[in-house]
């Protein structure tokens, strides 16, 4: 399979998953069955996307890295993501009087509390898929026709738009940070690991 076809099927897998919720709603599937199917669908989609990443091999950004290197960048990526999230959130509130509460996060918290197994989607599947799509597919492929800065901004804006949250600037900043982590670490699973840990910390703080 060519690299371009691989990227196409990766994006198609993500789009089909996004459509799954709409299809379930059209079929009047609600409550626990809805979230069970959505969670299973997300885990399957994440698995397919990981397989496609392996199948395509490394792109021009990626290199074989050591475990020590990866762990250091995962920790740095996680700490930086939390600082960026709360720092930009505070600035957003100060300058634009925006709420510091993320509607997206609050909704996810309610869903996880009602359906605990849904955390597999929120904390594991979603970060992996988002990093593969917004960093490996969009960011990496936009660098050549534009440049690294424009590619990072476009992918970050798409990342923020997909979250459909009032804290748009916060999600743009997060997208830029994870692009930086991916570019510097040379490993898409490092940015995914940072994303997973950040989600886990933020959601745990919200539940407590």
Phi, psi and omega in degrees: 000129180292160181299319181296316178295322178300314179297321179298312181291330175296312179294321179297320178300317180293317180297318179298321178295318179298328180282340184301316180298320179296316180298317179298320178295320178296330179272006179062031174274121183225177175064214184301316178303321179299311184285332175296311181296319181295319180294314178298317178301319180294318179295320178295315180298317179298319178298317178297318182292323176296318178298318180294324176297314179296320182294322183284336183079175182292143173271189185292343179274333193268145178222161174286123185240163180273160179298319180298316177300314182296316181296319179298317181287328176296316179296312179299317180297320180293311180299315180297320181297319180292318178297315179298314183300310183284328179293310179292325177298318178294317179296321179298319179291318183293317185273321187244005179057032179282154178290143178278351179274128178273121178300321179299314181294318180297319178295318179296322178298316179297319180293317181293322178295321181284323182229085187306327181294343181294346178297336178297325176287306188294314188268339185241298185296311184300311179299320179297312181295319181295320178293318179296317182286303189280333178263309186279323180274303185282301184302307184298322183278344180270348183297313183297311180287343179238248170200175188297328182285314178296319179300318180295319181293315180297313181295324179292321178293320177296319178300315180293317181300319182295337180278344176048053183239151180292337180271062185300316182298325179297315181289328175296315179298321178296318179298319178296319180295315181292330173296319177298314180298316179297313183296319183280325183279338181068019185215119182295333181281346173288312177295325177295318178298318177296319180296317179297312181296319178298313178301317181298316181293312182296316181291323177296318177298324180289326180285325183291000000 
